[in-house]
XYZ file of C-alpha atoms in Angstrom:
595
model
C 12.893 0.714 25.841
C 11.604 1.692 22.434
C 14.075 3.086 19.829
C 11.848 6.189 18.967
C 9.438 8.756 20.508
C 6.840 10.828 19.534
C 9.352 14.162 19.584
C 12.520 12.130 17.986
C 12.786 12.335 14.251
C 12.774 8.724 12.659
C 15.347 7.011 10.743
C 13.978 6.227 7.414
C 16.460 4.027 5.335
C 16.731 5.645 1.600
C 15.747 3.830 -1.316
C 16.800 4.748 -5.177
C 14.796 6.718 -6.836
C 14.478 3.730 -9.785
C 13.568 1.354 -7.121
C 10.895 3.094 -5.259
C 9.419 4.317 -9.048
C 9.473 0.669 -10.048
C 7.633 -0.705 -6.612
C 4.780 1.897 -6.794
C 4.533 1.184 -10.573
C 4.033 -2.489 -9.688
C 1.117 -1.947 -8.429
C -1.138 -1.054 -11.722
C -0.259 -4.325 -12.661
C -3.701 -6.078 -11.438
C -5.442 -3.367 -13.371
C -3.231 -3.644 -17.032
C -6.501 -4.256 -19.069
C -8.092 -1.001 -17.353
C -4.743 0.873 -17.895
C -4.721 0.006 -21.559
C -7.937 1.090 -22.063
C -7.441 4.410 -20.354
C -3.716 4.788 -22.922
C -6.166 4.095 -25.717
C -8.249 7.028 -24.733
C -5.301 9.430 -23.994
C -4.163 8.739 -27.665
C -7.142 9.243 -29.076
C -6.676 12.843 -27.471
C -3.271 13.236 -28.246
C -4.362 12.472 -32.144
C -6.556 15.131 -31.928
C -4.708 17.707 -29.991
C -1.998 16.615 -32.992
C -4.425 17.205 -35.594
C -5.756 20.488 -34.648
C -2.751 22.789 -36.192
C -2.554 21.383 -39.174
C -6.119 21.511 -39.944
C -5.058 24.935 -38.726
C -2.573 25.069 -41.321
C -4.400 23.735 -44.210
C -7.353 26.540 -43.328
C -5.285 29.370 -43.587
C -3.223 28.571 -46.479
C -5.756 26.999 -48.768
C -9.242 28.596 -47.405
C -8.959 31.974 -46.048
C -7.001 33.026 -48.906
C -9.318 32.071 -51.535
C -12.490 33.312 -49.441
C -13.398 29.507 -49.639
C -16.735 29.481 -47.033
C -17.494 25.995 -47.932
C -14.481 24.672 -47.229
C -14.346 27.203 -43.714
C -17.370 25.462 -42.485
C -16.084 21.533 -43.534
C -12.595 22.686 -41.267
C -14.987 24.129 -38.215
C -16.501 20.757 -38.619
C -13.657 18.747 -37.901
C -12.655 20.972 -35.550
C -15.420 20.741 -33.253
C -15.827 17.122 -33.977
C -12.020 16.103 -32.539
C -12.777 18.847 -29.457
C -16.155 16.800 -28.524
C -14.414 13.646 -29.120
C -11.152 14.453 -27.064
C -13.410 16.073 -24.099
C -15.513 12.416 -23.828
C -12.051 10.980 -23.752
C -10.475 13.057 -21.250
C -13.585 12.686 -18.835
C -13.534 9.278 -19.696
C -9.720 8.638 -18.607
C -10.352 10.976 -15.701
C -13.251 8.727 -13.967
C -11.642 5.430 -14.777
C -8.419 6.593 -13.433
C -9.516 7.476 -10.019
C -11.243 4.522 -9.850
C -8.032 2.384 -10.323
C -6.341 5.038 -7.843
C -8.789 3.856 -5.092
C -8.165 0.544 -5.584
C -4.490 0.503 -5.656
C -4.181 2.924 -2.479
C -6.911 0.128 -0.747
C -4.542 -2.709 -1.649
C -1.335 -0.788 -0.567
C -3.109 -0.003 2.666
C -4.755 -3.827 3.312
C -0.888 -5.039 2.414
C 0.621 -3.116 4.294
C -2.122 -3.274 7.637
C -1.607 -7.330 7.462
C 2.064 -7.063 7.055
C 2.087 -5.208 10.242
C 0.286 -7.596 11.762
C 2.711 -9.907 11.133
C 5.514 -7.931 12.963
C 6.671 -9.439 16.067
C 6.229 -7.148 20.190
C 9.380 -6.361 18.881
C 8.106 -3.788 16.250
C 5.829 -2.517 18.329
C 7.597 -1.878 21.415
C 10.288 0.368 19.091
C 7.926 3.199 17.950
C 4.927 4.803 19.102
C 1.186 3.765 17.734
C 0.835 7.447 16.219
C 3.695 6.972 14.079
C 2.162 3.920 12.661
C -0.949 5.286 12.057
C 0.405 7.890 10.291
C 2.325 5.524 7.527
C -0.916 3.897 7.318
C -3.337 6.830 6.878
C -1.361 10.040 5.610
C 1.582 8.191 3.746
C -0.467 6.213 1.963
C -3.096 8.815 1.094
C 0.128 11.070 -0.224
C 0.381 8.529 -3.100
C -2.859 9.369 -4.562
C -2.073 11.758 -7.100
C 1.027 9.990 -8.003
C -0.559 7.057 -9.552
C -3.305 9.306 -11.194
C -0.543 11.047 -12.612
C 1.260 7.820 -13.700
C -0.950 6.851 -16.110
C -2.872 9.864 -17.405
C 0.206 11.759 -17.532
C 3.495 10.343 -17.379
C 2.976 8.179 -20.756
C 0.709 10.234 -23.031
C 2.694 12.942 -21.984
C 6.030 11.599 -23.789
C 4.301 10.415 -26.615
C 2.800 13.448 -27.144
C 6.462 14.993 -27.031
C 7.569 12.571 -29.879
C 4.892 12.877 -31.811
C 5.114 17.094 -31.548
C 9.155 16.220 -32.056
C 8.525 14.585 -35.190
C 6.179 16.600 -37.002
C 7.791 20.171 -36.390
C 10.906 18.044 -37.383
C 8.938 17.600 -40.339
C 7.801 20.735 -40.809
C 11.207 22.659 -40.472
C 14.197 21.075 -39.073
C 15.826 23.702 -38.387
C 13.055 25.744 -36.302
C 12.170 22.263 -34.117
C 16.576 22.276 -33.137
C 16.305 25.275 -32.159
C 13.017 25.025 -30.334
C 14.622 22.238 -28.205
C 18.202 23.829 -27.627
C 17.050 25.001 -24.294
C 16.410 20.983 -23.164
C 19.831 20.448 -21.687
C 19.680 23.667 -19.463
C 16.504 22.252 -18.084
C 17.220 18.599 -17.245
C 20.122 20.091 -15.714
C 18.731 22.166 -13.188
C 15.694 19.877 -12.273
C 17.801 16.537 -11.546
C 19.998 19.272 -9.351
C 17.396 20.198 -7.674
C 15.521 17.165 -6.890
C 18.326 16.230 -4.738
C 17.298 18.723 -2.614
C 13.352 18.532 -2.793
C 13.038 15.029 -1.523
C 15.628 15.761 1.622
C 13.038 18.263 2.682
C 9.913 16.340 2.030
C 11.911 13.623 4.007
C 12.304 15.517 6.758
C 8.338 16.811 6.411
C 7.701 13.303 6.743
C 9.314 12.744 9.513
C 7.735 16.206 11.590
C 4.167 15.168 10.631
C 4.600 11.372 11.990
C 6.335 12.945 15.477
C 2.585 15.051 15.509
C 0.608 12.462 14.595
C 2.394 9.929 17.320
C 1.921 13.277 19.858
C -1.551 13.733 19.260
C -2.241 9.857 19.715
C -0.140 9.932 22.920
C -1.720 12.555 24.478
C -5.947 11.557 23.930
C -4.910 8.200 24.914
C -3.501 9.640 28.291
C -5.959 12.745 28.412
C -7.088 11.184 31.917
C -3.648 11.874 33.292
C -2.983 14.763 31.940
C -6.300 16.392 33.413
C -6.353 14.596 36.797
C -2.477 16.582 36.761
C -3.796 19.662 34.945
C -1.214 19.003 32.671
C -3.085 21.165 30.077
C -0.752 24.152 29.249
C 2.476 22.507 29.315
C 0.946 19.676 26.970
C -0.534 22.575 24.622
C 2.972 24.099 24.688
C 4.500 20.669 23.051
C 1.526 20.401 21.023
C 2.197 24.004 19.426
C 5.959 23.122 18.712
C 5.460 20.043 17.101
C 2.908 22.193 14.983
C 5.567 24.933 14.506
C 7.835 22.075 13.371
C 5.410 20.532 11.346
C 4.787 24.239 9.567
C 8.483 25.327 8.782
C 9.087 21.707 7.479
C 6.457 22.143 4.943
C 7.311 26.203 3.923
C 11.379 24.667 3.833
C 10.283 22.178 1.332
C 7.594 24.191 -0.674
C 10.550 26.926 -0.678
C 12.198 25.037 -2.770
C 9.162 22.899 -4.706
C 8.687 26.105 -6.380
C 11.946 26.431 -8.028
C 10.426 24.029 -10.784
C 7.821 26.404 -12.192
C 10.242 28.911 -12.834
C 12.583 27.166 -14.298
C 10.378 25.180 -16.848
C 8.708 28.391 -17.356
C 11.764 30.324 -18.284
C 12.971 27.454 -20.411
C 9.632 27.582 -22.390
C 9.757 31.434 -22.409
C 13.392 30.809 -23.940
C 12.449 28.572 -26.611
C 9.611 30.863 -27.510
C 11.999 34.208 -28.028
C 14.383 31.812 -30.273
C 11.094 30.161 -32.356
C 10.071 33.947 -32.949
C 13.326 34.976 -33.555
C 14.639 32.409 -36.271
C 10.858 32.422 -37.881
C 11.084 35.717 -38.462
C 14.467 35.648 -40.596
C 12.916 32.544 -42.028
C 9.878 34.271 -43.560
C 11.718 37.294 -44.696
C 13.599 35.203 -47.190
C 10.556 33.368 -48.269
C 11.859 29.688 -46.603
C 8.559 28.880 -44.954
C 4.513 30.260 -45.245
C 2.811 32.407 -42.875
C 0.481 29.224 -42.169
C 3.017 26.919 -41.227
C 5.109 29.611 -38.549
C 1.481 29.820 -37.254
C 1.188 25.803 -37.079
C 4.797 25.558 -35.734
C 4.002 28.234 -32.730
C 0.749 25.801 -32.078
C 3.343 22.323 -32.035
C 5.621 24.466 -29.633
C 2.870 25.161 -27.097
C 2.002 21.487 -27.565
C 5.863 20.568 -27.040
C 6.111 22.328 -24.099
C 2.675 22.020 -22.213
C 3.484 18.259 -21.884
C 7.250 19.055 -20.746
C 5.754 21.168 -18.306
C 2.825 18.323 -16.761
C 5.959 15.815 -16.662
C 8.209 18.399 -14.645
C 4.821 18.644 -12.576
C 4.388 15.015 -12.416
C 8.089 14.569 -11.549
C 7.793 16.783 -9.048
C 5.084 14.710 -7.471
C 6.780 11.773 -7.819
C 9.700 13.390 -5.886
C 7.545 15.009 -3.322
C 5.684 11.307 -2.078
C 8.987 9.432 -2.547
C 9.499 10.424 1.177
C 6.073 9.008 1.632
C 6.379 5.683 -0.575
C 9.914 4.920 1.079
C 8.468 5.486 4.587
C 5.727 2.894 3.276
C 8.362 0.163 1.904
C 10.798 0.375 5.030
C 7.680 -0.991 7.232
C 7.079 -3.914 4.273
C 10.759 -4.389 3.835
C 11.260 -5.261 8.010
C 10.929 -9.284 8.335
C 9.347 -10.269 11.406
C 11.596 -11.433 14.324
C 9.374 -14.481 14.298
C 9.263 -16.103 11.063
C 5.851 -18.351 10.506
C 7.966 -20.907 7.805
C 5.794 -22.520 5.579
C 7.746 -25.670 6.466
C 6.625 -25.407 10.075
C 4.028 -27.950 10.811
C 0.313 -27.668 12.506
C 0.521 -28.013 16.120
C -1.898 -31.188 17.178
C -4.170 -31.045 19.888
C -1.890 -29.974 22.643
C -1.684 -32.283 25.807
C -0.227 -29.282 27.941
C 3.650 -30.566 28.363
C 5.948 -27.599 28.933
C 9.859 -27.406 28.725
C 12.671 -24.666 29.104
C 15.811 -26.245 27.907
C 18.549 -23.793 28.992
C 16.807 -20.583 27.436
C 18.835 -17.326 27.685
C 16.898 -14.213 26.189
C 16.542 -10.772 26.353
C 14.595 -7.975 24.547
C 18.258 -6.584 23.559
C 20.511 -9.266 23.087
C 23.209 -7.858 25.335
C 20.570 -7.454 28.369
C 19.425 -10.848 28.651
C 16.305 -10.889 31.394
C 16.481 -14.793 31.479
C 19.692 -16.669 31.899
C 19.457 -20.148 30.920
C 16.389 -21.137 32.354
C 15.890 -24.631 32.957
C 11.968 -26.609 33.983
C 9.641 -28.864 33.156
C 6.098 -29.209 33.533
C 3.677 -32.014 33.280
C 0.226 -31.676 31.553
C -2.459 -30.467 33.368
C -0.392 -28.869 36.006
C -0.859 -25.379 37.266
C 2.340 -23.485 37.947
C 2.951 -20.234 39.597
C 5.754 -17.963 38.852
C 6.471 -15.243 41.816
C 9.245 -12.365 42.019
C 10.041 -9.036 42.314
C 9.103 -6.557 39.811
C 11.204 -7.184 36.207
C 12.239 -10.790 37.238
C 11.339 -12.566 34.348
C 7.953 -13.627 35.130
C 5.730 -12.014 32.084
C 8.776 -13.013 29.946
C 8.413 -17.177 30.161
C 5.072 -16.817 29.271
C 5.936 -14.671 26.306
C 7.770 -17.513 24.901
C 5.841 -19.888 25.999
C 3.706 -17.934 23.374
C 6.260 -17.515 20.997
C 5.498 -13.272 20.956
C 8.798 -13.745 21.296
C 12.102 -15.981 20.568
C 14.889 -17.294 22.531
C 18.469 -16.159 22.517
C 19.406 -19.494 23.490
C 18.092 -22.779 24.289
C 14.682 -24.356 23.604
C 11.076 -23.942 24.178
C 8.994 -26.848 23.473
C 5.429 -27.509 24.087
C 4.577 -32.223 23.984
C 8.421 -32.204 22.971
C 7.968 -29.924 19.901
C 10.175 -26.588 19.406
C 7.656 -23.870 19.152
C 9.904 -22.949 16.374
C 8.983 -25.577 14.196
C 5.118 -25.365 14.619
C 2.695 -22.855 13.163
C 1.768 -20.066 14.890
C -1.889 -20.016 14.443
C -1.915 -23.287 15.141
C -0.099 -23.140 18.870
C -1.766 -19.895 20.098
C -5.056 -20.710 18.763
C -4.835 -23.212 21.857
C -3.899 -21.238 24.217
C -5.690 -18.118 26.485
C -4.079 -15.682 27.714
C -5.146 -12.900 30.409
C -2.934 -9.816 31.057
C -3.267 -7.920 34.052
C -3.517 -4.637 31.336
C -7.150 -5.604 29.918
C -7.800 -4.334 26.521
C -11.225 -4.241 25.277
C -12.489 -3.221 21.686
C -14.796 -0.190 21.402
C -17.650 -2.993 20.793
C -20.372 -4.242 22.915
C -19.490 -6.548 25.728
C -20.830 -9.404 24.047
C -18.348 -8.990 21.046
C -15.567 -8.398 23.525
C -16.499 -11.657 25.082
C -16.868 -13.544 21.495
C -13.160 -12.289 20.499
C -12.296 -15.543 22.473
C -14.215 -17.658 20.223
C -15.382 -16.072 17.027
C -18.386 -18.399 16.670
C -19.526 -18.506 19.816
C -23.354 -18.457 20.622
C -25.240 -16.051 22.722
C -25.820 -18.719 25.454
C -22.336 -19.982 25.354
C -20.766 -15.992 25.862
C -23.478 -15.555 28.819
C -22.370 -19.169 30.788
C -18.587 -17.892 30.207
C -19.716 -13.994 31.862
C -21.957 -16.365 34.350
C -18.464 -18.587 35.064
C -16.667 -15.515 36.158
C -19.779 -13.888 38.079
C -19.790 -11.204 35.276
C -23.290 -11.749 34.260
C -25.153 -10.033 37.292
C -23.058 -6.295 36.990
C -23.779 -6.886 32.753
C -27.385 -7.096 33.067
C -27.290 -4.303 35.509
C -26.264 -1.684 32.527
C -28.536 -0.435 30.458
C -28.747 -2.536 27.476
C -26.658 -5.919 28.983
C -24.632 -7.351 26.740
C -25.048 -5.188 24.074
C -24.058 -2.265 26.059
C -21.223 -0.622 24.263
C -17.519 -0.374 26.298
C -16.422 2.296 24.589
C -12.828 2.921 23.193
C -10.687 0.675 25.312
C -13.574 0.013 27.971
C -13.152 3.710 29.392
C -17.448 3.298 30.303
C -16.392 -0.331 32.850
C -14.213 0.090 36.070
C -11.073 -1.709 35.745
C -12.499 -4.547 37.943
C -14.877 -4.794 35.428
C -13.033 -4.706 32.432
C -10.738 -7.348 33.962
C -13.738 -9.854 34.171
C -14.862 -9.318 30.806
C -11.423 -10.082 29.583
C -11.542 -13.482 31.797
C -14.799 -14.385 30.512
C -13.010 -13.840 27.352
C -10.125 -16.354 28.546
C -12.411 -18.971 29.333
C -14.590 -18.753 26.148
C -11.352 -19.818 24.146
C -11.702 -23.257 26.182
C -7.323 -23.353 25.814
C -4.971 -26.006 26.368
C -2.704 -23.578 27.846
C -4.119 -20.785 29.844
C -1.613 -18.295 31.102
C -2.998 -15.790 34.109
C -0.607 -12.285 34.187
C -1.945 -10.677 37.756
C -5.548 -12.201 36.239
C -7.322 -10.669 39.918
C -5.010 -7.778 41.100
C -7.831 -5.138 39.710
C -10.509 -7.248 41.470
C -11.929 -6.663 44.850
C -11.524 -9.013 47.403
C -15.430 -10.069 47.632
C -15.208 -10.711 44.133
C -12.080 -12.504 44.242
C -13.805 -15.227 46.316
C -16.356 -15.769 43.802
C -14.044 -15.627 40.532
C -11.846 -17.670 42.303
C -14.481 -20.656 41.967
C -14.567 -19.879 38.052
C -10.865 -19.879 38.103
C -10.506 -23.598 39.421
C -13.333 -24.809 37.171
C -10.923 -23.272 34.181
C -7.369 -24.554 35.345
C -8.883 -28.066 35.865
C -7.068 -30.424 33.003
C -5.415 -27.361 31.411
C -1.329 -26.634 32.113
C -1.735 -23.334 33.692
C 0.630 -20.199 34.582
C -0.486 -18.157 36.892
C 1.693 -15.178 37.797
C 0.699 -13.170 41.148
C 1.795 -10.987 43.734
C -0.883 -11.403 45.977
C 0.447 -14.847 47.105
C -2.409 -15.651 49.102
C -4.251 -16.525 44.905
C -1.595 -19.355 44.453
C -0.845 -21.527 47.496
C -2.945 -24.446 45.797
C -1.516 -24.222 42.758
C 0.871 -27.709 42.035
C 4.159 -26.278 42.039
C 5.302 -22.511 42.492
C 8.094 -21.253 40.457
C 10.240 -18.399 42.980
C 12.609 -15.907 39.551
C 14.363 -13.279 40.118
C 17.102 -11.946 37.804
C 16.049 -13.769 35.731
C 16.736 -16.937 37.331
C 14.626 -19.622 39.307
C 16.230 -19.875 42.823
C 13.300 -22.141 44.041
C 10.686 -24.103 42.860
C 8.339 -26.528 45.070
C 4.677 -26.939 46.628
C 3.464 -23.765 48.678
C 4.098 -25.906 52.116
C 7.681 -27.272 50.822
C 8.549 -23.360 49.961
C 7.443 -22.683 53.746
C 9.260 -24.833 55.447
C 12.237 -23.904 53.233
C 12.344 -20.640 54.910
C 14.389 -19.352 51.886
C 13.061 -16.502 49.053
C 9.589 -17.447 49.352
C 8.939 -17.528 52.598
C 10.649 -14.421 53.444
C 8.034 -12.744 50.631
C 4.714 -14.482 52.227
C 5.700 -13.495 55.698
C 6.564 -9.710 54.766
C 2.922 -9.926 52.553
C 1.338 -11.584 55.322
C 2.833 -8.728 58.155
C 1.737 -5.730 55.775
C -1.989 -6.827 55.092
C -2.274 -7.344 59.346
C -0.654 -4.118 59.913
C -3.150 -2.491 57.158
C -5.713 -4.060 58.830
């Protein structure tokens, strides 16, 4: 049963603010030389932003006085040369930023996308596909602008602050202390209210993922929902989760815009007290007209880069949500652990053994209880039940999608453990009775089971499993596209596509989940011929509730609850007149009454 749905808010664990910062910082790293380069440019802005009011200065006190045009035209010079210069720069940084921006949210997506990859069922079968998607896609797109901002304004930014510090500290200490008495107030009230910012961008998070995993849902099941004109009522959930979605965002932007305020009251402050004090300063003859005008330019300058940090921090607070939502996925270990100690698997001779295995998808509801068997290479084994015995479940571990409670799983007397993973299922093939195909052709469908695979070799595979005649029937054969999840094939179809797909991986171990309950019983016949032709020399599962598919099979397995109550040839089972036979004869009674 999966821990979340698509109208259940997740649990995101929190992460400190330092942490997070220092993670997404982490990732300029590959890009320090670039980053350097784009610092070098910002100063060479900042030097000329810097320079600017006391050229200023020097103009009016020295120049305009004394009617010096000469001199005028030299200062205009500058002027214009430091604006040209610091626009080059500034487009400059701008380009070369983004371009390190793309690259970092590409590597932060490709990590993340093969870390998931990684995860064990286990992952999966907790939260909806939507909900993934949308930490791939939308949380890692949020990040954008926060790594822009890192560079081209976080650091310039301060320095620029020092640097204004400094010289109206040397211009007149007194007027910079009480330009910056209003400092306190503001740090104050913006670490206050960050507290609450990210809560509600947390929350926004978590309302746009329960859409996202909604919208997924639904297309994927639009068939249903038609065929039960399900239409309004779906619209109805599909409007709240909007509405949700909607007062999420105007909660947190309600209180986003408490920064702008603040800084620009704090600035407005420190303006009134500059004007203020420079006034009585000039009346009693303590400073020139020329440097009050230069000091007013160095406040602007103080405070413009105040205010594009308070913006930047309030990025950085908005896509925290984002970044943590991001890190919790890379932070989850997978429930199967690929050691690097574990060795390759050799060439497997098919040997399979359950040594007492107890497991269950939650540890407390064990679906297997100590399981016990043995099978010899080569040997094709049935497992039969009721519905939820156990069945799909030994071949899961048999896999290793999944691992035991309790007990052992070994494969030619090695724990499956202790091997690699590519290694043990890249010799195995496994069918599921719940095809999937790729929106790709049906030749690339077939190749997934053998990546270089020739044309001839996927078209004896389709010709195996008597798929070749109903390919070459559609309208451009094997190159006919399936479209997303094979919605253009039947099921029958689909189901020998996937099987041609089996076969093309030539396994050691083949496993067959309900491998012909989609196919018709003419067709049967024929794959059934294919089918024998595969299991020969391979250890085979074959799990089936058509019985009639297995009775030649070498040994048939009987679970239920978890638990195998008999296990013997098809004719031993019989004349057992125990579990089995009571199944074949009530399968045997309903398909003569049907008939």
């Amino acid at each position: 049963m999966a821990k979340n749905t698509v109208k259940q808010d997740e649990k995101v664990i929190s992460l400190k603010n330092k942490e997070i910062f220092l993670r997404l910082i982490s990732y300029l790293r590959p890009f320090k030389i670039k980053v350097i380069f784009i610092l070098l440019l910002m100063i060479v802005i900042m030097i000329s932003g810097l320079l600017s009011p006391m050229i200023l200065q020097i103009a009016i006190d020295n120049y305009i006085d004394t009617k010096n045009i000469v001199g005028m035209l030299v200062i205009s010079g500058v002027l214009l040369a430091l604006n040209i210069v610091s626009m080059y720069s500034q487009r400059a940084s701008i380009l070369q930023m983004n371009k390190i921006t793309n690259n970092i949210l590409l590597n932060i997506r490709q990590e993340l996308y093969v870390h998931i990859q990684k995860l064990s069922f286990s992952f999966f079968d907790d939260r909806p596909v939507g909900k993934i998607l949308a930490r791939v896609v939308g949380d890692v797109n949020s990040l954008s602008e926060l790594f822009s901002n890192a560079v081209t304004t976080l650091i310039p930014q301060t320095l620029t602050i020092i640097s204004v510090a400094a010289i109206m500290f040397y211009l007149n200490p007194s007027l910079a202390l009480i330009s910056i008495t209003v400092l306190p107030l503001l740090f104050v009230a913006l670490f206050g209210l960050q507290v609450f910012i990210r809560s509600k961008w947390q929350v926004y998070r978590q309302k746009r993922s329960n859409l996202n995993g909604f919208t997924h849902e639904s297309f994927s099941g639009i068939r249903i929902i038609q065929n039960f004109t399900y239409e309004k009522e779906i619209s109805k959930s599909f409007k709240n989760s909007v509405n949700d979605l909607m007062d999420s965002f105007v909660n947190a932007v309600f209180y986003n815009d408490f920064f702008w305020p603040i800084v620009d009251f704090s600035w407005g402050l420190s303006s009134i007290l500059i004007f203020w004090y420079g006034a009585k300063l000039s009346q009693t003859g303590s400073v020139t007209i020329g440097t009050i005008a230069a000091f007013i330019s160095y406040s602007g300058m103080f405070w413009r880069p105040i205010l594009n940090i308070a913006s930047f921090y309030n990025t950085l607070i908005t896509n925290f949500a984002a970044a943590e939502r991001i890190f919790e996925i890379m932070d989850i270990n997978p429930d199967i652990e690929d050691l690097e100690s574990n060795e390759i698997m050799p060439l497997i001779k098919g040997t399979v053994e359950f040594k007492n295995v107890t497991f269950g998808y939650e540890k407390h509801i064990p679906v297997l209880h100590n399981v016990s068997f043995k099978i010899k290479p080569g040997e094709t084994i049935a497992l039969v039940g009721p519905t939820g015995a156990g069945k799909t479940t030994i071949t899961s571990l048999v896999s290793r999608f999944y691992d035991t409670n309790k007990g052992e799983v070994l494969i030619d007397g090695k724990n499956v453990k202790d091997v690699n993973l590519n290694s043990l299922r890249s010799q195995m093939g496994i069918m599921l009775q719940d095809t999937f195909l790729f929106s790709d052709t049906i030749k690339e469908n077939i190749r997934y089971g053998k990546l270089d695979a020739t044309e001839e070799e996927i078209i004896e595979a389709a010709k195996a499993v008597n798929a070749h005649e109903f390919i070459m029937q559609l309208e451009n054969g094997y190159d006919t596209q399936v479209n997303e999840r094979g919605s253009r094939l039947s099921v029958g179809q689909r189901q020998l596509i996937s099987f041609a797909r089996a076969l093309l991986a030539n396994p050691r171990i083949l496993i067959l989940d309900e491998a012909t309950s989609n196919i018709d019983t003419a067709t049967e016949i024929l794959v059934q011929k294919g089918i024998n032709k595969l299991l020969h020399g391979r250890t085979s599962f074959v799990i089936a509730h058509r019985l009639s598919t297995i009775r030649d099979c070498d040994k048939i397995m009987v679970i239920d609850n978890g638990t195998i109550i008999e296990a013997g040839t098809h004719d031993e089972l019989i004349r057992r007149k125990g579990f089995y036979y009571n199944l074949y004869m009530a399968q045997y009674r309903f398909l003569n009454e049907g008939a």
